[in-house]
Amino acid sequence: MNIADIMIVIGFITVILIILCLIVGLIYFYFVDRTQKQHPVLRNYPVIGRARYFFENIGPELRQYFFNNDNEGKPFSRNEFQHIVRKSKYKRDVIGFGSQRDFEEEGYYVRNSMFPKLAEEMKMDRETMVKTKRYLLIKEPMFTQRVEKLEDEESSAYLLDEKDTIVIGENCREPFKVRGQIGMSAMSYGSLGERAITALSEGLAIAKGTWMNTGEGGLSEYHLKGGGDIIMQIGPGMFGVRDKEGKFNWGALKEKSEIPQVKAFEVKLAQGAKTRGGHVDAEKVTEEIARIRMVEPFKSIDSPNRFPEFSDYPSLFGFIERVREHSGKPVGMKVVIGSHTEADELAKSIRDTGKGPDFITVDGGEGGTGASYQELTDSVGLPIRSALPLVDNALKKYGLRNTVKIFASGKLSSPDRVAIALAMGADLVNIARGFMITVGCIQTLQCASNICPVGVATTDPKLQKALVISEKKHRTANYVITMRKGLFRIAAAAGLDSPTQFKQEHVVYKDEKGKTWSMDDIYQTMIEPGSEGSANA
C-alpha cells in the first residue's frame, strides 16, 4: 500500500467520522429541542428552529451594515458615525454631491448672512498651534483594507480669542477659564476602561483649551494622564469623596481640589438617559475601580436617585456653597429638565436665596449611557432642544444669565448641532459618544455587558488590548480641533466673527408645511414684558 492509498483511506475515515459526529450531534439536539419547555419554536421545529435565534442574535449587525440606509440607524446613523470618524481619523469632513438630510421634515436651521465673515475677519487665537497625526487615504480597494499613511499634522488649535475667554465662577478663589467651547461629557472610569480614559485624556490635552468630565465614578489616575483640565463630577453615590459608611467625606474633597488639573466640580442630580444615579455591573468593578470609588470590589454599584444630603433647592444650594468654599473652585449642577415650571423654579430659587451653582449642565433625554432602563431612557426628561431654551430664558427672566454659565449635552456631535445649541442658550457643549467613537467605538450596544469587542466600554484586560492609546489619542485631538474649526466656519456663514455670539435670533425652525418660525416666536411667552428680571435679560 503506497502513501497515496494510505492518504485516501485516512481521508475517507475522516469524512466518515465527521459525518457520524454530525449525525450524532443532530440527533442529540433533536431530542434536546423536542423535550425542552422554554422555546415553542424548537419544540415544533427541532434543530432547524435554531436558525431563528442565530439570525435574531446577528440582526443588529445585519441592519447596521446591510439593511439600514445611511440615515436610519440608531442611536447614531451610519452618516453621523462616519462624520465623526472622518473628523478624527482624517481631520476633515467634506461631502460630495449634496446633503442627505430630508428637507421635507421639520427641523432647526442656522440663519445665514447675506454678507458672511471672511476668514481674516474672524476673532480667534491665530498663534496657538497643535501637532497631531492624521491618516492620508492613498487607495481604497474593493476587497482589501484601505491603504493609508499616518502622517504628522500641524494646524491651528482654533481656540477663542483671549478676549472671548469664557470664565466660569468669576467670584471663586480659582475661576475656571476656557478657550474652547467643546469638551468631553461625563464618562466614568469603570464605565470605560483605563485605556479609553487614558487615550481621551491625552488627546484632549493635545487639542488644548478643552476639558474632560470624570463622570460620577470618581477621579482616576487615567483622567489625569494627559495633564488637561478636569471637571470632577460628584454623583448621588459620592464615589471618590465618600467614607466607609458612604457619607460625604470633606477631607477627600479637599484632597481632590488641591490637584491643579481639577478646575471645577459638578453635582450630578440627573442624567438625560437615566434620571437617576448610575449603575455598574459587578464584573466591571475591579479592585482598582473599587478603590477609586471607595466601594467593595466585584459587587454591582447603584447610586441612589438623589443625594441624601438635600431634598430641596435651599439645602442643595447650601451644599454647593459649602463645596465651593471648601475647594475654592467653581461648582455646577447637572440636571434634566422636565418642564418650563421646573426651569422657572430653579432660576427663581437661585435669585431668592442668593446662592446656587456657577454653571448648570443641561442634559437632554437623547443622551447616552453605559447602562439604564428603557422606560427612563425613552420617556423621562425633555430632549436638549426643548430643555435648553427653558433654562436659558428662566435665567434671563431672573437676571442671572451673566453669572450662571450653561453647558449643554445630548447628541451634539457635529458643528451645526453645537451651533444650534449655542444659539439656544448654551455657553459650552459636552460630548460623550462622539468621543467614544474617536477611540474605537463601533456601536455594538454592549456597553453594559463588559464585552465591548473594541476595548472601549470594558474593564476586561484582554478586550482592552484592541485599543492602542498612542494612535487613538490623536483621533480624539483631531475630532476636537475639527469640530472647533467647523464651529468657526458656521459662525462666519451666519455673519458672526466668533461662535460666542450665537443667539436665539440666529436659528429658525421650519415645520412640516415649510413655514418658518423664529425662536422668539416659539419662546416669547417665556419672558413676559415687565416680569421680574426682564430688564437684565
XYZ file of C-alpha atoms in Angstrom, residues 59 222 235 323 343:
5
model
C -29.857 41.107 13.493
C -6.117 57.795 33.960
C -22.970 61.857 41.900
C -18.286 72.584 48.312
C -36.732 75.633 34.962
